[in-house]
CSV table of N, CA and C in Angstrom, one decimal:
chain,number,residue,atom,x,y,z
A,9,MET,N,0.8,-1.3,-0.1
A,9,MET,CA,0.0,0.0,-0.2
A,9,MET,C,0.8,1.3,0.0
A,10,THR,N,0.6,2.2,-0.9
A,10,THR,CA,1.4,3.4,-1.4
A,10,THR,C,0.5,4.1,-0.3
A,11,LYS,N,1.3,5.2,0.5
A,11,LYS,CA,0.9,6.2,1.2
A,11,LYS,C,0.8,7.4,0.6
A,12,THR,N,-0.5,8.3,0.3
A,12,THR,CA,-0.1,9.3,-0.2
A,12,THR,C,0.3,10.5,0.6
A,13,VAL,N,1.1,11.3,0.1
A,13,VAL,CA,1.6,12.5,0.9
A,13,VAL,C,0.9,13.8,0.4
A,14,GLU,N,0.1,14.8,1.2
A,14,GLU,CA,-1.0,15.9,0.6
A,14,GLU,C,0.2,16.7,0.8
A,15,ASP,N,0.9,17.2,1.7
A,15,ASP,CA,1.8,18.3,2.0
A,15,ASP,C,2.9,18.4,0.9
A,16,PRO,N,3.0,19.4,0.1
A,16,PRO,CA,3.6,19.6,-1.1
A,16,PRO,C,5.3,19.8,-0.7
A,17,LEU,N,5.6,20.2,0.4
A,17,LEU,CA,6.9,20.3,1.2
A,17,LEU,C,7.7,18.6,1.2
A,18,SER,N,6.5,17.7,1.8
A,18,SER,CA,6.7,16.3,2.1
A,18,SER,C,6.9,15.8,0.7
A,19,ARG,N,6.1,16.2,-0.2
A,19,ARG,CA,6.4,15.4,-1.4
A,19,ARG,C,7.4,15.8,-2.2
A,20,THR,N,7.9,16.8,-2.1
A,20,THR,CA,9.4,17.5,-2.6
A,20,THR,C,10.4,16.5,-2.1
A,21,PHE,N,10.5,16.6,-0.7
A,21,PHE,CA,11.3,15.7,-0.2
A,21,PHE,C,11.4,14.4,-0.3
A,22,ALA,N,10.1,13.9,-0.6
A,22,ALA,CA,10.1,12.3,-0.8
A,22,ALA,C,10.7,12.2,-2.1
A,23,ALA,N,10.5,12.9,-3.4
A,23,ALA,CA,11.0,12.9,-4.4
A,23,ALA,C,12.6,13.1,-4.2
A,24,LEU,N,12.9,14.0,-4.1
A,24,LEU,CA,14.4,14.0,-3.7
A,24,LEU,C,14.9,13.1,-3.2
A,25,ALA,N,14.5,12.2,-2.2
A,25,ALA,CA,15.0,11.2,-1.5
A,25,ALA,C,15.5,10.1,-2.3
A,26,ASP,N,15.4,10.0,-3.5
A,26,ASP,CA,15.8,8.9,-4.6
A,26,ASP,C,16.9,9.6,-5.3
A,27,PRO,N,18.3,8.9,-5.3
A,27,PRO,CA,19.3,9.1,-6.0
A,27,PRO,C,19.1,9.1,-7.5
A,28,THR,N,18.3,8.2,-8.0
A,28,THR,CA,18.0,8.5,-9.5
A,28,THR,C,16.8,9.5,-9.9
A,29,ARG,N,16.2,10.0,-8.9
A,29,ARG,CA,15.2,11.1,-9.2
A,29,ARG,C,16.2,12.4,-9.2
A,30,ARG,N,17.1,12.4,-8.1
A,30,ARG,CA,17.7,13.6,-8.0
A,30,ARG,C,18.8,13.7,-9.5
A,31,ALA,N,19.2,12.7,-9.8
A,31,ALA,CA,19.8,12.6,-11.1
A,31,ALA,C,19.3,13.1,-12.5
A,32,ILE,N,17.8,12.5,-12.3
A,32,ILE,CA,17.1,12.9,-13.6
A,32,ILE,C,16.8,14.5,-13.4
A,33,LEU,N,16.7,15.1,-12.2
A,33,LEU,CA,16.4,16.4,-12.4
A,33,LEU,C,17.6,17.2,-12.6
A,34,ALA,N,18.8,16.9,-12.4
A,34,ALA,CA,20.1,17.2,-12.7
A,34,ALA,C,20.1,17.3,-14.4
A,35,ARG,N,20.2,16.4,-14.7
A,35,ARG,CA,20.0,16.1,-16.4
A,35,ARG,C,18.8,17.2,-16.9
A,36,LEU,N,17.7,17.3,-16.2
A,36,LEU,CA,16.8,18.3,-16.9
A,36,LEU,C,17.1,19.7,-16.6
A,37,THR,N,18.1,20.0,-15.8
A,37,THR,CA,18.7,21.3,-15.7
A,37,THR,C,19.1,21.7,-17.0
A,38,ARG,N,19.7,20.9,-17.9
A,38,ARG,CA,20.2,21.1,-19.4
A,38,ARG,C,19.3,21.1,-20.2
A,39,GLY,N,17.6,20.8,-20.1
A,39,GLY,CA,16.9,20.9,-21.1
A,39,GLY,C,16.0,19.9,-20.9
A,40,SER,N,15.0,20.0,-21.7
A,40,SER,CA,13.8,18.9,-21.6
A,40,SER,C,14.5,17.5,-22.1
A,41,ALA,N,14.0,16.3,-21.9
A,41,ALA,CA,14.3,15.2,-22.5
A,41,ALA,C,13.2,14.2,-22.4
A,42,ASN,N,13.2,13.2,-23.2
A,42,ASN,CA,12.6,12.3,-23.2
A,42,ASN,C,12.6,11.0,-22.6
A,43,VAL,N,12.2,9.9,-22.2
A,43,VAL,CA,12.1,9.1,-21.4
A,43,VAL,C,13.5,8.0,-21.9
A,44,GLY,N,13.8,8.1,-23.1
A,44,GLY,CA,14.6,7.4,-23.7
A,44,GLY,C,16.1,8.2,-23.2
A,45,ASP,N,16.4,9.4,-23.2
A,45,ASP,CA,17.5,10.4,-22.9
A,45,ASP,C,17.5,10.1,-21.4
A,46,LEU,N,16.6,10.1,-20.7
A,46,LEU,CA,16.8,9.8,-19.0
A,46,LEU,C,16.9,8.5,-18.9
A,47,ALA,N,16.6,7.6,-19.7
A,47,ALA,CA,17.1,6.1,-19.2
A,47,ALA,C,18.7,5.9,-19.2
A,48,ALA,N,19.1,6.8,-20.5
A,48,ALA,CA,20.6,6.2,-21.0
A,48,ALA,C,21.4,5.9,-20.0
A,49,PRO,N,21.6,6.5,-18.6
A,49,PRO,CA,22.9,6.2,-18.0
A,49,PRO,C,22.4,5.3,-17.0
A,50,PHE,N,21.2,5.0,-17.1
A,50,PHE,CA,20.8,4.1,-15.9
A,50,PHE,C,20.7,2.4,-16.4
A,51,ASP,N,20.9,1.7,-15.3
A,51,ASP,CA,20.8,0.2,-16.1
A,51,ASP,C,19.2,0.0,-15.4
A,52,MET,N,18.4,0.5,-16.1
A,52,MET,CA,17.0,0.4,-15.8
A,52,MET,C,15.6,0.5,-17.2
A,53,SER,N,14.7,0.0,-16.9
A,53,SER,CA,13.8,0.0,-18.0
A,53,SER,C,13.2,1.4,-18.4
A,54,PHE,N,12.5,1.8,-19.4
A,54,PHE,CA,11.9,2.8,-19.6
A,54,PHE,C,10.8,2.9,-18.7
A,55,THR,N,10.0,1.7,-18.3
A,55,THR,CA,9.2,1.7,-17.6
A,55,THR,C,9.4,2.2,-16.0
A,56,ALA,N,10.6,2.0,-15.5
A,56,ALA,CA,11.1,2.2,-14.3
A,56,ALA,C,11.5,3.6,-14.4
A,57,VAL,N,11.9,4.5,-15.3
A,57,VAL,CA,12.3,5.8,-15.5
A,57,VAL,C,10.8,6.7,-15.4
A,58,SER,N,9.7,6.1,-16.3
A,58,SER,CA,8.6,6.5,-16.0
A,58,SER,C,7.9,6.4,-14.7
A,59,LYS,N,8.0,5.8,-13.8
A,59,LYS,CA,7.6,5.8,-12.6
A,59,LYS,C,8.3,6.6,-11.9
A,60,HIS,N,10.1,7.0,-12.2
A,60,HIS,CA,10.2,8.0,-11.5
A,60,HIS,C,9.8,9.5,-11.7
A,61,LEU,N,9.5,9.5,-13.2
A,61,LEU,CA,8.9,10.8,-13.7
A,61,LEU,C,7.6,11.0,-13.1
A,62,ARG,N,6.7,9.8,-12.6
A,62,ARG,CA,5.5,10.1,-12.1
A,62,ARG,C,5.6,10.7,-10.7
A,63,VAL,N,6.3,10.2,-10.3
A,63,VAL,CA,6.8,10.7,-8.7
A,63,VAL,C,6.9,12.0,-8.4
A,64,LEU,N,8.3,12.6,-9.7
A,64,LEU,CA,8.7,13.9,-9.8
A,64,LEU,C,7.5,14.8,-10.4
A,65,GLU,N,6.5,14.3,-11.1
A,65,GLU,CA,5.4,15.1,-11.7
A,65,GLU,C,4.6,15.5,-10.6
A,66,GLY,N,4.2,14.3,-9.7
A,66,GLY,CA,3.6,14.3,-8.4
A,66,GLY,C,4.1,15.6,-7.3
A,67,ALA,N,5.0,15.6,-7.6
A,67,ALA,CA,5.7,16.7,-6.3
A,67,ALA,C,5.9,17.9,-7.3
A,68,GLY,N,5.7,18.0,-8.7
A,68,GLY,CA,5.2,19.3,-9.2
A,68,GLY,C,7.0,19.7,-9.7
A,69,LEU,N,7.9,18.5,-9.8
A,69,LEU,CA,8.8,19.0,-9.9
A,69,LEU,C,9.4,18.7,-11.7
A,70,VAL,N,8.3,18.2,-12.2
A,70,VAL,CA,8.3,17.8,-13.4
A,70,VAL,C,7.4,18.1,-14.0
A,71,SER,N,7.2,18.7,-15.3
A,71,SER,CA,6.1,18.6,-16.3
A,71,SER,C,6.4,17.8,-17.7
A,72,ARG,N,5.3,17.5,-18.2
A,72,ARG,CA,5.5,16.7,-19.5
A,72,ARG,C,4.9,17.3,-20.6
A,73,GLY,N,5.4,17.5,-21.5
A,73,GLY,CA,5.0,18.3,-22.8
A,73,GLY,C,4.4,17.2,-23.8
A,74,ARG,N,4.1,17.4,-25.0
A,74,ARG,CA,3.7,16.2,-26.1
A,74,ARG,C,4.3,17.1,-27.3
A,75,ASP,N,5.2,16.1,-28.1
A,75,ASP,CA,5.9,16.6,-29.3
A,75,ASP,C,5.6,15.3,-30.1
A,76,ALA,N,4.5,15.1,-30.9
A,76,ALA,CA,4.2,14.0,-31.4
A,76,ALA,C,3.8,12.8,-30.6
A,77,GLN,N,4.6,11.8,-30.9
A,77,GLN,CA,4.5,10.9,-30.0
A,77,GLN,C,5.4,11.0,-28.8
A,78,TYR,N,6.3,11.7,-28.5
A,78,TYR,CA,7.1,12.0,-27.4
A,78,TYR,C,6.4,12.7,-26.4
A,79,ARG,N,7.0,12.6,-25.3
A,79,ARG,CA,6.4,13.4,-23.9
A,79,ARG,C,7.5,13.9,-23.3
A,80,PRO,N,8.1,14.7,-24.0
A,80,PRO,CA,9.5,15.1,-23.0
A,80,PRO,C,9.1,15.7,-21.7
A,81,ALA,N,10.0,15.6,-20.8
A,81,ALA,CA,9.8,16.4,-19.5
A,81,ALA,C,10.8,17.1,-19.4
A,82,MET,N,10.4,18.3,-18.6
A,82,MET,CA,10.7,19.4,-18.4
A,82,MET,C,11.0,20.0,-17.0
A,83,LEU,N,12.2,20.1,-16.1
A,83,LEU,CA,12.3,20.5,-14.9
A,83,LEU,C,11.4,21.8,-14.7
A,84,ASP,N,10.5,21.8,-13.4
A,84,ASP,CA,9.8,22.9,-12.8
A,84,ASP,C,10.4,23.2,-11.6
A,85,ALA,N,11.2,24.1,-11.1
A,85,ALA,CA,12.1,24.1,-10.0
A,85,ALA,C,11.0,25.2,-8.9
A,86,ARG,N,10.0,25.0,-9.2
A,86,ARG,CA,9.4,26.1,-8.1
A,86,ARG,C,9.0,25.6,-6.9
A,87,PRO,N,8.9,24.1,-6.9
A,87,PRO,CA,8.7,23.4,-5.3
A,87,PRO,C,10.0,23.5,-4.6
A,88,LEU,N,11.3,23.5,-5.4
A,88,LEU,CA,12.4,23.5,-4.8
A,88,LEU,C,12.8,24.9,-3.9
A,89,ALA,N,12.0,26.0,-4.3
A,89,ALA,CA,11.9,27.0,-3.5
A,89,ALA,C,11.8,27.1,-2.1
A,90,ALA,N,10.2,26.4,-2.1
A,90,ALA,CA,9.7,25.8,-0.8
A,90,ALA,C,10.8,25.3,0.2
A,91,ALA,N,11.4,24.1,-0.3
A,91,ALA,CA,12.3,23.4,0.1
A,91,ALA,C,13.7,24.3,0.8
A,92,SER,N,14.4,24.8,-0.1
A,92,SER,CA,15.4,26.1,0.2
A,92,SER,C,14.8,27.0,1.1
A,93,ALA,N,13.9,27.4,1.3
A,93,ALA,CA,13.3,28.3,2.4
A,93,ALA,C,13.5,27.3,3.5
A,94,TRP,N,12.4,26.5,3.6
A,94,TRP,CA,12.6,25.4,4.8
A,94,TRP,C,14.0,25.3,5.5
A,95,ILE,N,14.9,24.7,4.6
A,95,ILE,CA,16.3,24.4,4.8
A,95,ILE,C,17.1,25.6,5.4
A,96,ASP,N,16.8,26.9,4.7
A,96,ASP,CA,17.6,28.3,5.2
A,96,ASP,C,17.0,28.7,6.8
A,97,ASP,N,15.9,28.2,7.3
A,97,ASP,CA,15.4,28.7,8.4
A,97,ASP,C,16.6,27.6,9.4
A,98,TYR,N,17.1,26.3,9.3
A,98,TYR,CA,18.0,25.4,9.7
A,98,TYR,C,19.4,26.2,9.9
A,99,ARG,N,19.6,26.8,8.3
A,99,ARG,CA,20.9,27.4,8.3
A,99,ARG,C,21.2,28.6,9.1
A,100,VAL,N,20.1,29.3,9.4
A,100,VAL,CA,20.2,30.4,10.6
A,100,VAL,C,20.2,29.9,11.7
A,101,PHE,N,19.5,28.8,12.1
A,101,PHE,CA,19.8,28.2,13.4
A,101,PHE,C,21.3,27.7,13.8
A,102,TRP,N,21.9,26.8,12.7
A,102,TRP,CA,23.3,26.3,12.7
A,102,TRP,C,24.2,27.5,13.0
A,103,GLY,N,24.0,28.8,12.1
A,103,GLY,CA,24.8,29.9,12.3
A,103,GLY,C,24.6,30.3,13.5
A,104,ASP,N,23.6,30.6,14.2
A,104,ASP,CA,23.6,31.2,15.4
A,104,ASP,C,24.1,30.0,16.4
A,105,SER,N,24.3,29.0,16.4
A,105,SER,CA,24.7,28.1,17.3
A,105,SER,C,26.0,27.9,17.2
A,106,PHE,N,26.6,28.0,15.7
A,106,PHE,CA,28.2,28.0,15.7
A,106,PHE,C,28.6,29.5,16.3
A,107,ASP,N,27.8,30.2,16.1
A,107,ASP,CA,28.4,31.8,16.4
A,107,ASP,C,28.3,32.0,18.2
A,108,ALA,N,27.7,31.1,19.0
A,108,ALA,CA,27.4,31.1,20.4
A,108,ALA,C,28.6,30.2,20.6
A,109,LEU,N,29.0,29.0,19.7
A,109,LEU,CA,30.2,28.3,20.4
A,109,LEU,C,31.7,28.9,20.3
A,110,ASP,N,31.4,29.9,19.0
A,110,ASP,CA,32.8,30.8,18.8
A,110,ASP,C,33.1,31.6,20.2
A,111,ASP,N,31.9,32.2,20.3
A,111,ASP,CA,31.9,33.1,21.7
A,111,ASP,C,32.4,32.5,23.0
A,112,PHE,N,31.6,31.4,23.0
A,112,PHE,CA,32.1,30.3,24.3
A,112,PHE,C,33.8,30.3,24.4
A,113,LEU,N,34.1,29.7,23.0
A,113,LEU,CA,35.5,29.0,23.1
A,113,LEU,C,36.5,30.1,23.1
A,114,ALA,N,36.1,31.5,22.7
A,114,ALA,CA,36.9,32.5,22.6
A,114,ALA,C,36.9,33.1,24.2
A,115,ALA,N,35.8,33.2,25.0
A,115,ALA,CA,35.9,33.1,26.3
A,115,ALA,C,36.6,32.5,27.2
A,116,SER,N,36.4,31.1,26.8
A,116,SER,CA,37.2,30.1,27.6
A,116,SER,C,38.8,30.2,27.3
A,117,ALA,N,39.3,30.4,26.2
A,117,ALA,CA,40.4,31.0,25.7
A,117,ALA,C,41.1,32.0,26.5
A,118,THR,N,40.4,33.2,26.6
A,118,THR,CA,40.8,34.3,27.2
A,118,THR,C,40.8,34.1,28.9
A,119,ASN,N,40.0,33.3,29.5
A,119,ASN,CA,40.1,32.7,30.7
A,119,ASN,C,41.2,31.6,31.2
A,120,ASP,N,41.5,30.9,30.0
A,120,ASP,CA,42.8,30.1,30.4
A,120,ASP,C,44.0,30.9,30.3
A,121,ASP,N,44.2,32.0,29.3
A,121,ASP,CA,45.1,32.9,29.2
A,121,ASP,C,45.3,33.7,30.7
A,122,GLU,N,44.4,34.0,31.0
A,122,GLU,CA,44.4,35.1,32.5
A,122,GLU,C,44.9,34.0,33.7
A,123,SER,N,44.1,32.9,33.5
A,123,SER,CA,44.4,32.2,34.8
A,123,SER,C,45.9,31.4,34.7
A,124,GLY,N,46.4,31.4,33.4
A,124,GLY,CA,47.9,30.8,33.2
A,124,GLY,C,48.9,32.2,33.5
A,125,GLU,N,48.6,33.4,33.3
A,125,GLU,CA,49.3,34.3,33.6
A,125,GLU,C,49.5,34.6,35.1
A,126,ARG,N,48.2,34.2,35.9
A,126,ARG,CA,48.3,34.2,37.4
A,126,ARG,C,49.2,32.9,38.0
A,127,ASP,N,49.2,31.9,37.1
A,127,ASP,CA,50.1,30.7,37.8
A,127,ASP,C,51.3,31.1,37.5
A,128,ALA,N,52.0,31.7,36.4
A,128,ALA,CA,53.1,32.2,36.6
A,128,ALA,C,53.7,33.3,37.1
A,129,GLN,N,52.9,34.0,38.0
A,129,GLN,CA,53.4,35.1,38.8
A,129,GLN,C,53.9,34.5,40.0
């Protein structure tokens, strides 16, 4: 049974969780491609690549066009903006944490220097 994820951010991260899908997105940054083009670097069937494309489409990361009998896939990076914003919130947290650690270490070094000078006297 496949669980359907309703939250767009969760769908984005679920789609990005697979290295094959990330490689497909990386390929699509160079322009649209059909299933055959996308399957070429992988040891997998066109059907398997199509399944990965469906997951990426469900997350809104890929759109499919129609060119005669071909359905080229195109990158739609808009959902990545929300993922990036979410990650940026944690980048601020880690930056603040590292700044506090720097302050603590600087204060500790100053205290060690001062106690070392007193011990030398």
